[in-house]
């Protein structure tokens, strides 16, 4: 058997074009603005606001409509007679549901703020604006209003004032300590105790397994069998490179990996290396070659007999896997990027993974030429996009819950949120190499190259229409990163047999939905190969609803696509490079 731990050289990237002194000056100026703007392009916002201002300026009729609306909403806010505790409890904004918001003067503050929100929702709708600029104007109006919400401030939040009085200021003092710890970067003793609750390899990522392959970009983990017999076709899991793999192997009770192994599957997991400045020139082709093709070859070397592979990808890992599957389908025996003897793919499972980026949800707000250029100026100097810089964009999407409500409770009421395993994983951020980051934003988000069959692998265009293997897709109802209607669009891009699941929850919690998890539900329906197109809303109305986790439905689908079980095999001793969870997952950086 060929050893699968051979170091494989990365794909040779085109040489970097050296920047001139004037280009370097521009880059440094733009990069210096990043900490102030939250790594978001101020030019994109300025263009959107200019578009709004010019179109509103030449629309006197629209101005009259907005003036009338402002007058009406102001009168409504000043009329506090009907505002009581029941009115506050019925508010659809959870920040204002406490009964204290029904008492004057806080009822008037709440009404004024909510009416201001209503005004700006309408005011940013001006005919003639480009759709992208209109979305940006609405988004940033929402952000600024979020900053000014009366719930965020000590003097205007009755719930905080009550807490200060009841605790004799002790909670406010504790909140001050929390704020000082966050600003200084020196955690409090309580923070240190919480940080140690979920340690990788001790509390999370504890499913037994072996590292069987390593190259400069990934480690491959083969998990130990937990049943006497297993299906001969293994499962290869490709997580997104913007996350640590152990979201799929959290605590034992909610580990997807442990669940699959316990059902009689041999599971391989890819663990991405956390890149540093030396990796700045890694490309999307490198990630495809070292992340997918090289690991498929390693799995082939470990098999005693050739078996096809069930491939599963999560988020951008699913997008990369779809690219690989399309490239392999087109290449046939010729192979891809020098890999010609790979185990074939038996099925394809895509979890919250987009293949058509024409409607990518609110993340699309941050994708235009100006924003990509701004990010390039940041990453070229560093060699990568840091985890904190990336996290800032995701926090903007849900700033009310992820920023302002959280900080209000931590700094004004002294209540640190108690972390769970998913939150601990979310704080374990990763980087992205500069060149790969530029390529994936430009080719996938900006140009939508994969959906238009113009995405190139090793210089050759690939098409999702070449996919013929059965596909299992999962979308989540409240996904702001990969909206389920966008995930669903693969139905329109290829004629393969498809089973689609729409599950409750968001991008992460909807996927980590183990059997027995309370308040979980899903809908499922299958389309035969070459079946007719069904619109997402029509699909949702027709799909069969179920209570509980979608994991058993996926396992049953995999089992149906697999051969009869056979005796489980241990990992060959000569292939073992170390114990799971490996070394790469432990790499962390301060940024």
Coordinates of C-alpha atoms in Angstrom, one line a residue:
X1 CA 0.0 0.0 0.0
X2 CA 1.3 3.4 -0.9
X3 CA 1.9 5.7 2.1
X4 CA -0.6 8.6 2.1
X5 CA 1.4 11.1 4.1
X6 CA 3.5 12.2 1.1
X7 CA 4.2 15.9 1.0
X8 CA 2.6 17.3 -2.1
X9 CA 3.8 20.5 -3.7
X10 CA 1.2 23.2 -4.1
X11 CA -0.1 24.3 -7.4
X12 CA 2.3 26.8 -9.0
X13 CA 0.6 30.2 -8.9
X14 CA 1.3 32.9 -11.5
X15 CA 4.0 35.3 -10.2
X16 CA 2.9 38.2 -8.1
X17 CA 3.1 41.6 -9.9
X18 CA 5.4 43.9 -7.9
X19 CA 3.6 47.1 -6.8
X20 CA 5.1 50.5 -7.5
X21 CA 5.9 53.0 -4.8
X22 CA 2.7 55.0 -5.5
X23 CA 0.6 51.9 -5.5
X24 CA 2.1 51.0 -2.1
X25 CA 1.3 54.4 -0.8
X26 CA -2.4 54.0 -1.9
X27 CA -2.5 50.5 -0.3
X28 CA -1.1 51.8 3.0
X29 CA -3.6 54.6 3.2
X30 CA -6.5 52.3 2.5
X31 CA -5.3 49.7 5.0
X32 CA -4.9 52.4 7.7
X33 CA -8.6 53.2 7.3
X34 CA -9.7 49.6 7.9
X35 CA -9.7 49.6 11.8
X36 CA -11.9 52.8 11.7
X37 CA -14.4 51.4 9.1
X38 CA -14.6 47.9 10.4
X39 CA -12.8 46.6 7.3
X40 CA -15.7 47.9 5.2
X41 CA -15.1 50.2 2.2
X42 CA -16.1 53.8 3.1
X43 CA -16.2 54.4 -0.7
X44 CA -19.0 51.8 -1.2
X45 CA -21.1 53.5 1.5
X46 CA -20.4 57.0 0.1
X47 CA -21.4 55.9 -3.4
X48 CA -24.6 54.4 -2.0
X49 CA -25.5 57.5 0.0
X50 CA -24.7 59.8 -3.0
X51 CA -27.0 57.7 -5.2
X52 CA -29.7 58.0 -2.6
X53 CA -29.2 61.7 -2.0
X54 CA -29.2 62.6 -5.8
X55 CA -32.3 60.6 -6.6
X56 CA -34.1 62.0 -3.6
X57 CA -33.0 65.5 -4.4
X58 CA -34.6 65.4 -7.8
X59 CA -37.8 63.8 -6.6
X60 CA -39.9 66.5 -4.9
X61 CA -43.0 64.3 -4.8
X62 CA -41.1 61.6 -2.9
X63 CA -39.8 64.3 -0.5
X64 CA -43.4 65.4 0.1
X65 CA -44.4 61.8 0.9
X66 CA -41.6 61.4 3.3
X67 CA -42.3 64.8 5.0
X68 CA -45.9 63.7 5.5
X69 CA -44.8 60.3 6.9
X70 CA -42.4 62.0 9.3
X71 CA -45.2 64.3 10.6
X72 CA -47.5 61.4 11.1
X73 CA -44.9 59.2 12.9
X74 CA -43.8 62.2 15.1
X75 CA -47.4 62.7 16.2
X76 CA -47.8 59.0 16.9
X77 CA -44.7 59.0 19.1
X78 CA -45.8 62.0 21.1
X79 CA -49.2 60.4 21.8
X80 CA -48.2 58.3 24.8
X81 CA -51.7 57.8 26.2
X82 CA -52.3 54.4 24.7
X83 CA -48.8 53.1 25.4
X84 CA -48.8 50.6 28.2
X85 CA -47.2 47.4 29.4
X86 CA -49.2 45.3 27.0
X87 CA -48.0 47.5 24.1
X88 CA -44.4 46.9 25.1
X89 CA -44.9 43.2 25.5
X90 CA -46.3 43.0 21.9
X91 CA -43.2 44.7 20.4
X92 CA -41.5 42.5 17.8
X93 CA -38.1 43.8 18.9
X94 CA -37.0 41.8 22.0
X95 CA -35.1 44.7 23.4
X96 CA -38.4 46.5 24.2
X97 CA -40.6 43.7 25.5
X98 CA -40.0 44.3 29.2
X99 CA -43.0 45.8 30.9
X100 CA -40.8 48.8 32.0
X101 CA -40.8 50.0 28.4
X102 CA -44.6 50.6 28.8
X103 CA -44.1 53.4 31.3
X104 CA -43.5 57.0 30.5
X105 CA -41.0 58.5 29.6
X106 CA -39.5 55.2 28.3
X107 CA -42.7 54.4 26.4
X108 CA -42.2 57.6 24.4
X109 CA -38.5 56.9 23.8
X110 CA -39.4 53.4 22.5
X111 CA -42.2 54.8 20.3
X112 CA -40.0 57.5 18.9
X113 CA -37.2 55.0 18.1
X114 CA -39.5 52.5 16.5
X115 CA -41.1 55.2 14.4
X116 CA -37.7 56.5 13.4
X117 CA -36.8 53.0 12.2
X118 CA -40.1 52.9 10.2
X119 CA -39.3 56.2 8.6
X120 CA -35.9 55.2 7.4
X121 CA -37.1 51.9 6.1
X122 CA -39.4 54.0 3.8
X123 CA -36.9 56.9 3.2
X124 CA -34.3 54.6 1.7
X125 CA -36.8 53.5 -1.0
X126 CA -36.2 56.0 -3.7
X127 CA -36.9 55.1 -7.4
X128 CA -33.9 55.1 -9.7
X129 CA -31.3 53.8 -7.2
X130 CA -29.3 50.8 -8.2
X131 CA -30.5 47.7 -6.2
X132 CA -27.1 47.3 -4.6
X133 CA -26.9 50.9 -3.5
X134 CA -30.5 50.8 -2.2
X135 CA -29.7 47.7 -0.1
X136 CA -26.5 49.3 1.3
X137 CA -28.4 52.5 2.2
X138 CA -31.1 50.5 4.1
X139 CA -28.4 48.4 5.8
X140 CA -26.3 51.2 7.0
X141 CA -29.3 53.3 8.1
X142 CA -30.2 50.2 10.2
X143 CA -26.7 50.1 11.6
X144 CA -26.6 53.7 12.7
X145 CA -30.1 53.4 14.2
X146 CA -28.9 50.4 16.1
X147 CA -26.1 52.5 17.7
X148 CA -28.6 55.1 18.9
X149 CA -31.3 52.7 20.2
X150 CA -32.4 53.8 23.7
X151 CA -31.9 50.2 24.9
X152 CA -28.1 50.7 24.5
X153 CA -27.7 53.5 27.0
X154 CA -27.8 53.6 30.8
X155 CA -29.9 56.7 31.1
X156 CA -32.6 55.6 28.6
X157 CA -32.9 51.9 29.4
X158 CA -35.4 51.3 32.3
X159 CA -34.4 47.7 32.6
X160 CA -30.8 48.6 33.3
X161 CA -31.8 51.4 35.7
X162 CA -33.9 48.9 37.7
X163 CA -31.0 46.5 37.8
X164 CA -28.6 49.3 39.0
X165 CA -31.0 50.2 41.8
X166 CA -31.7 46.6 42.8
X167 CA -28.0 45.6 42.9
X168 CA -26.9 49.0 44.5
X169 CA -24.6 49.5 41.5
X170 CA -22.7 46.2 41.9
X171 CA -23.8 44.9 38.5
X172 CA -22.8 48.2 36.8
X173 CA -19.4 48.0 38.5
X174 CA -19.0 44.4 37.3
X175 CA -19.9 45.6 33.8
X176 CA -17.2 48.2 34.0
X177 CA -14.7 45.5 34.8
X178 CA -15.9 43.5 31.8
X179 CA -15.5 46.6 29.6
X180 CA -12.0 47.2 30.9
X181 CA -11.0 43.6 30.3
X182 CA -12.2 43.7 26.7
X183 CA -10.5 47.0 26.0
X184 CA -7.2 46.0 27.6
X185 CA -7.3 42.4 26.3
X186 CA -6.6 41.1 29.8
X187 CA -9.5 38.7 30.7
X188 CA -11.1 38.7 34.2
X189 CA -10.8 35.6 36.3
X190 CA -14.3 34.6 35.4
X191 CA -13.5 35.0 31.7
X192 CA -10.4 32.7 32.1
X193 CA -12.5 30.1 33.8
X194 CA -15.1 30.2 31.0
X195 CA -12.4 30.1 28.2
X196 CA -11.1 26.7 29.6
X197 CA -14.5 25.0 29.5
X198 CA -14.3 23.8 26.0
X199 CA -10.8 22.7 25.1
X200 CA -10.1 21.1 21.7
X201 CA -9.2 17.4 22.2
X202 CA -10.5 17.3 25.7
X203 CA -14.1 18.6 25.7
X204 CA -14.8 19.1 21.9
X205 CA -13.4 17.2 18.9
X206 CA -13.0 14.1 21.0
X207 CA -14.3 11.4 18.7
X208 CA -11.5 8.8 18.5
X209 CA -9.5 8.8 15.2
X210 CA -6.2 9.0 13.6
X211 CA -4.4 11.6 11.4
X212 CA -3.6 9.6 8.2
X213 CA -2.5 12.3 5.8
X214 CA -0.9 15.7 6.0
X215 CA 0.3 18.3 3.4
X216 CA 1.1 22.0 3.8
X217 CA -2.6 22.9 3.8
X218 CA -4.7 20.1 5.4
X219 CA -4.7 17.1 7.7
X220 CA -6.9 14.1 7.0
X221 CA -8.5 12.4 10.0
X222 CA -9.9 8.8 9.8
X223 CA -12.2 8.1 12.7
X224 CA -12.2 4.8 14.4
X225 CA -15.1 2.4 13.8
X226 CA -17.6 2.1 16.6
X227 CA -19.6 -0.8 15.1
X228 CA -18.5 -4.3 14.1
X229 CA -19.6 -3.8 10.5
X230 CA -19.5 -0.7 8.3
X231 CA -20.7 0.3 4.8
X232 CA -17.7 -0.1 2.5
X233 CA -18.1 3.4 0.9
X234 CA -16.5 6.0 3.3
X235 CA -17.7 9.5 3.9
X236 CA -15.3 12.4 3.2
X237 CA -16.2 15.6 4.9
X238 CA -14.9 19.0 3.6
X239 CA -15.7 21.8 6.0
X240 CA -15.3 25.4 5.1
X241 CA -11.8 26.9 5.3
X242 CA -13.2 29.8 7.2
X243 CA -14.0 27.6 10.2
X244 CA -12.4 24.9 12.3
X245 CA -13.7 21.5 11.4
X246 CA -14.8 20.6 14.9
X247 CA -18.2 22.3 14.5
X248 CA -19.1 18.9 13.1
X249 CA -17.5 17.2 16.1
X250 CA -18.5 19.3 19.1
X251 CA -19.4 17.6 22.4
X252 CA -20.1 13.9 22.2
X253 CA -23.9 14.4 22.5
X254 CA -24.1 16.7 19.4
X255 CA -21.2 15.5 17.3
X256 CA -22.2 14.8 13.7
X257 CA -19.1 12.7 13.2
X258 CA -19.8 10.5 16.2
X259 CA -23.4 10.1 15.0
X260 CA -22.2 8.9 11.5
X261 CA -19.6 6.6 13.0
X262 CA -22.2 5.1 15.4
X263 CA -24.5 4.4 12.4
X264 CA -21.9 2.2 10.7
X265 CA -20.1 4.7 8.4
X266 CA -16.3 5.1 7.9
X267 CA -15.7 8.9 8.2
X268 CA -12.8 11.0 7.0
X269 CA -12.6 14.6 8.1
X270 CA -10.5 17.3 6.5
X271 CA -8.8 19.8 8.9
X272 CA -7.6 23.0 7.3
X273 CA -4.3 24.6 8.4
X274 CA -4.6 28.1 9.8
X275 CA -2.5 30.1 7.3
X276 CA 0.1 32.7 8.0
X277 CA 1.9 35.4 5.9
X278 CA 4.0 32.8 4.1
X279 CA 0.8 31.4 2.5
X280 CA -0.2 34.7 0.9
X281 CA 0.0 33.3 -2.7
X282 CA -2.1 30.2 -2.2
X283 CA -4.9 30.1 -4.7
X284 CA -8.3 28.5 -5.1
X285 CA -6.7 25.9 -7.3
X286 CA -4.3 25.1 -4.4
X287 CA -7.2 24.6 -2.1
X288 CA -8.9 22.4 -4.6
X289 CA -5.7 20.4 -5.2
X290 CA -4.4 20.0 -1.7
X291 CA -7.8 20.1 0.1
X292 CA -9.9 17.8 -2.1
X293 CA -8.0 15.9 -4.8
X294 CA -5.0 15.1 -2.6
X295 CA -7.2 13.8 0.2
X296 CA -9.2 11.7 -2.2
X297 CA -6.0 10.1 -3.4
X298 CA -5.0 9.5 0.2
X299 CA -8.3 7.7 0.9
X300 CA -7.8 5.6 -2.2
X301 CA -4.3 4.5 -0.9
X302 CA -5.8 3.5 2.4
X303 CA -8.5 1.2 1.0
X304 CA -7.9 -2.5 0.7
X305 CA -10.3 -2.6 -2.2
X306 CA -11.4 0.3 -4.5
X307 CA -14.6 1.8 -3.2
X308 CA -16.4 5.0 -4.3
X309 CA -16.6 7.9 -1.7
X310 CA -19.6 9.7 -0.3
X311 CA -18.4 13.3 -0.3
X312 CA -20.0 16.0 1.9
X313 CA -19.2 19.7 2.1
X314 CA -20.3 22.3 4.5
X315 CA -20.7 26.0 3.6
X316 CA -17.8 27.1 1.3
X317 CA -16.4 23.6 1.7
X318 CA -19.5 22.4 -0.1
X319 CA -18.9 25.0 -2.9
X320 CA -15.3 23.8 -3.3
X321 CA -16.5 20.2 -3.3
X322 CA -19.1 21.0 -6.0
X323 CA -16.3 22.5 -8.1
X324 CA -14.2 19.4 -7.6
X325 CA -17.1 17.1 -8.5
X326 CA -17.9 19.1 -11.7
X327 CA -14.2 19.1 -12.7
X328 CA -13.9 15.3 -12.1
X329 CA -17.1 14.6 -14.0
X330 CA -15.8 16.6 -17.0
X331 CA -12.3 15.2 -16.9
X332 CA -13.2 11.5 -16.6
X333 CA -10.2 9.2 -16.9
X334 CA -8.0 12.1 -17.9
X335 CA -8.0 13.3 -14.3
X336 CA -7.7 16.8 -12.9
X337 CA -4.5 18.7 -12.1
X338 CA -2.4 15.6 -12.4
X339 CA -4.7 13.4 -10.3
X340 CA -5.9 10.6 -12.5
X341 CA -6.4 7.6 -10.2
X342 CA -8.9 8.8 -7.7
X343 CA -11.7 6.9 -6.1
X344 CA -14.9 8.0 -7.8
X345 CA -17.6 10.0 -6.0
X346 CA -20.7 7.9 -5.1
X347 CA -22.9 10.8 -3.9
X348 CA -22.6 14.5 -3.1
X349 CA -24.0 16.1 0.1
X350 CA -24.0 19.9 0.4
X351 CA -24.9 21.5 3.7
X352 CA -25.7 25.2 3.6
X353 CA -23.5 25.5 0.5
X354 CA -24.2 27.9 -2.4
X355 CA -23.4 27.2 -6.0
X356 CA -25.2 30.2 -7.4
X357 CA -24.2 33.5 -5.8
X358 CA -26.6 35.8 -7.7
X359 CA -28.6 36.2 -4.5
X360 CA -26.2 35.5 -1.6
X361 CA -28.2 37.3 1.1
X362 CA -26.9 40.2 3.2
X363 CA -23.3 39.1 2.7
X364 CA -23.7 40.4 -0.9
X365 CA -23.9 43.9 0.7
X366 CA -20.1 43.6 1.3
X367 CA -19.3 42.4 -2.2
X368 CA -18.6 45.0 -4.9
X369 CA -15.5 46.2 -6.8
X370 CA -14.7 48.9 -4.2
X371 CA -15.1 46.5 -1.2
X372 CA -12.9 43.8 -2.8
X373 CA -10.3 46.4 -3.7
X374 CA -10.4 47.7 -0.1
X375 CA -10.0 44.2 1.3
X376 CA -7.1 43.5 -1.1
X377 CA -5.2 46.5 0.3
X378 CA -5.6 45.0 3.8
X379 CA -4.6 41.5 2.9
X380 CA -1.7 42.3 0.6
X381 CA 0.1 43.9 3.5
X382 CA -0.6 41.2 6.0
X383 CA -0.6 38.2 3.6
X384 CA -4.0 37.1 4.9
X385 CA -7.4 38.2 6.2
X386 CA -7.5 37.7 9.9
X387 CA -10.2 36.0 11.8
X388 CA -11.2 39.2 13.7
X389 CA -11.4 41.1 10.4
X390 CA -13.7 38.5 8.9
X391 CA -15.8 38.2 12.1
X392 CA -16.5 41.9 12.0
X393 CA -18.4 41.5 8.7
X394 CA -20.5 38.7 10.1
X395 CA -21.3 40.7 13.3
X396 CA -22.5 43.6 11.1
X397 CA -25.2 41.3 9.7
X398 CA -26.8 40.8 13.1
X399 CA -25.4 43.8 15.1
X400 CA -28.5 44.1 17.2
X401 CA -28.1 40.7 18.8
X402 CA -24.3 40.1 18.3
X403 CA -23.1 43.5 19.3
X404 CA -25.5 46.0 21.0
X405 CA -27.7 43.7 23.0
X406 CA -24.7 41.6 24.1
X407 CA -22.7 44.7 25.1
X408 CA -25.6 46.2 27.0
X409 CA -25.9 43.1 29.1
X410 CA -22.2 42.7 29.6
X411 CA -21.2 46.3 30.2
X412 CA -24.4 47.8 31.8
X413 CA -25.7 44.8 33.7
X414 CA -22.5 42.8 34.3
X415 CA -23.8 39.7 32.7
X416 CA -21.3 37.7 30.6
X417 CA -23.0 35.3 28.2
X418 CA -22.4 31.7 29.4
X419 CA -20.6 30.0 26.5
X420 CA -21.6 26.7 25.0
X421 CA -19.6 24.4 22.7
X422 CA -20.9 26.1 19.6
X423 CA -20.0 29.6 20.9
X424 CA -16.5 28.4 21.9
X425 CA -16.1 27.1 18.4
X426 CA -17.3 30.3 16.9
X427 CA -14.7 32.3 18.8
X428 CA -11.9 30.0 17.4
X429 CA -11.4 32.1 14.3
X430 CA -9.3 31.3 11.2
X431 CA -7.5 33.3 8.6
X432 CA -7.7 33.3 4.8
X433 CA -4.7 33.7 2.4
X434 CA -4.7 37.0 0.6
X435 CA -4.7 35.6 -3.0
X436 CA -7.3 32.9 -2.4
X437 CA -9.5 35.4 -0.6
X438 CA -9.5 37.7 -3.6
X439 CA -10.1 34.8 -6.0
X440 CA -13.1 33.4 -4.2
X441 CA -14.8 36.8 -3.7
X442 CA -14.2 37.8 -7.3
X443 CA -15.0 34.5 -9.1
X444 CA -17.8 33.3 -6.9
X445 CA -19.6 36.3 -5.4
X446 CA -18.8 39.1 -7.8
X447 CA -18.8 37.2 -11.1
X448 CA -20.9 34.2 -10.1
X449 CA -18.6 32.1 -12.4
X450 CA -19.6 28.7 -11.1
X451 CA -23.3 29.2 -11.9
X452 CA -22.5 30.5 -15.4
X453 CA -20.1 27.6 -16.2
X454 CA -17.2 30.1 -16.5
X455 CA -15.3 29.0 -13.3
X456 CA -11.9 27.6 -14.3
X457 CA -10.0 24.7 -12.7
X458 CA -6.4 24.5 -13.9
X459 CA -7.3 26.8 -16.8
X460 CA -10.4 24.8 -17.9
X461 CA -14.0 25.9 -17.5
X462 CA -16.2 23.5 -15.4
X463 CA -20.0 23.2 -15.4
X464 CA -22.3 21.9 -12.7
X465 CA -24.5 20.6 -15.6
X466 CA -21.9 17.7 -15.8
X467 CA -22.9 16.3 -12.4
X468 CA -24.7 13.0 -12.7
X469 CA -24.4 11.6 -9.1
X470 CA -27.2 11.7 -6.5
X471 CA -27.2 14.9 -4.5
X472 CA -28.5 15.6 -1.0
X473 CA -28.8 19.3 0.0
X474 CA -29.6 21.0 3.2
X475 CA -30.7 24.6 3.7
X476 CA -31.7 26.3 6.9
X477 CA -34.7 28.6 7.4
X478 CA -32.9 31.5 9.1
X479 CA -29.5 31.4 7.3
X480 CA -28.1 34.8 6.7
X481 CA -24.8 33.5 5.2
X482 CA -26.2 30.9 2.7
X483 CA -29.9 31.7 2.3
X484 CA -31.8 28.5 1.6
X485 CA -33.4 29.8 -1.6
X486 CA -29.9 30.5 -2.9
X487 CA -28.8 27.0 -1.9
X488 CA -31.8 25.5 -3.6
X489 CA -30.7 27.0 -7.0
X490 CA -28.6 24.0 -7.7
X491 CA -31.9 22.4 -8.9
X492 CA -31.7 24.9 -11.8
X493 CA -28.0 24.2 -12.6
X494 CA -27.9 20.5 -13.1
X495 CA -30.3 17.6 -13.8
X496 CA -29.0 15.1 -11.2
X497 CA -31.2 13.3 -8.8
X498 CA -31.7 15.7 -5.8
X499 CA -33.1 15.4 -2.3
X500 CA -33.5 18.7 -0.6
X501 CA -34.0 19.3 3.1
X502 CA -35.1 22.6 4.7
X503 CA -34.5 22.6 8.4
X504 CA -35.3 24.9 11.2
X505 CA -32.5 27.1 12.7
X506 CA -29.7 29.1 11.2
X507 CA -26.4 28.5 9.4
X508 CA -24.8 26.7 12.2
X509 CA -27.5 25.7 14.7
X510 CA -29.7 24.3 11.8
X511 CA -26.9 21.9 10.7
X512 CA -25.9 20.9 14.3
X513 CA -29.3 19.4 14.9
X514 CA -28.7 16.1 16.6
X515 CA -31.6 13.6 17.3
X516 CA -33.3 14.6 20.5
X517 CA -32.6 18.3 20.2
X518 CA -35.8 20.1 21.3
X519 CA -37.8 22.3 18.9
X520 CA -36.3 21.0 15.7
X521 CA -38.2 20.3 12.5
X522 CA -37.5 19.9 8.8
X523 CA -39.1 19.5 5.4
X524 CA -37.9 17.1 2.8
X525 CA -38.7 16.2 -0.9
X526 CA -36.8 14.5 -3.7
X527 CA -36.6 15.3 -7.4
X528 CA -35.7 12.5 -9.8
X529 CA -33.0 13.0 -12.4
X530 CA -34.1 15.3 -15.2
X531 CA -37.2 16.3 -13.1
X532 CA -39.0 19.6 -13.7
X533 CA -38.1 22.8 -12.1
X534 CA -40.1 23.7 -9.0
X535 CA -39.9 27.2 -7.5
X536 CA -38.6 27.4 -3.9
X537 CA -41.9 28.6 -2.4
X538 CA -43.8 25.9 -4.3
X539 CA -41.3 23.3 -3.1
X540 CA -41.7 24.4 0.6
X541 CA -45.5 24.2 0.3
X542 CA -45.4 20.6 -1.1
X543 CA -42.5 19.2 0.9
X544 CA -43.3 16.7 3.7
X545 CA -42.9 18.2 7.2
X546 CA -41.3 16.2 10.0
X547 CA -40.5 16.9 13.7
X548 CA -37.0 16.3 15.0
X549 CA -33.6 16.1 13.5
X550 CA -32.8 15.7 9.8
X551 CA -29.7 13.6 10.5
X552 CA -31.6 10.2 10.5
X553 CA -33.1 11.1 7.1
X554 CA -29.6 11.8 5.7
X555 CA -28.2 8.6 7.2
X556 CA -31.1 6.6 5.6
X557 CA -30.3 8.2 2.3
X558 CA -26.6 7.4 2.6
X559 CA -27.3 3.8 3.6
X560 CA -29.6 3.4 0.6
X561 CA -26.9 4.6 -1.7
X562 CA -24.3 2.3 -0.1
X563 CA -23.4 -1.4 -0.4
X564 CA -24.0 -4.1 2.2
X565 CA -22.0 -3.7 5.4
X566 CA -18.8 -5.6 5.9
X567 CA -16.4 -6.1 8.7
X568 CA -14.8 -2.9 10.0
X569 CA -11.1 -2.3 9.5
X570 CA -8.8 -0.5 11.8
X571 CA -6.6 2.2 10.5
X572 CA -3.3 0.7 9.2
X573 CA -0.6 1.3 11.7
X574 CA 1.9 2.5 9.0
X575 CA -0.5 5.3 8.0
X576 CA -0.9 6.8 11.4
X577 CA 0.7 10.3 11.8
X578 CA -0.9 11.1 15.1
X579 CA -4.1 11.0 17.1
X580 CA -7.2 13.1 16.3
X581 CA -7.9 16.0 16.3
X582 CA -4.5 16.5 14.9
X583 CA -2.1 19.5 14.9
X584 CA -3.6 22.0 12.5
X585 CA -6.8 22.6 14.4
X586 CA -4.8 23.8 17.4
X587 CA -3.2 26.6 15.5
X588 CA -4.4 30.0 16.8
X589 CA -3.4 33.6 16.3
X590 CA -4.0 36.7 18.4
X591 CA -5.7 38.4 15.4

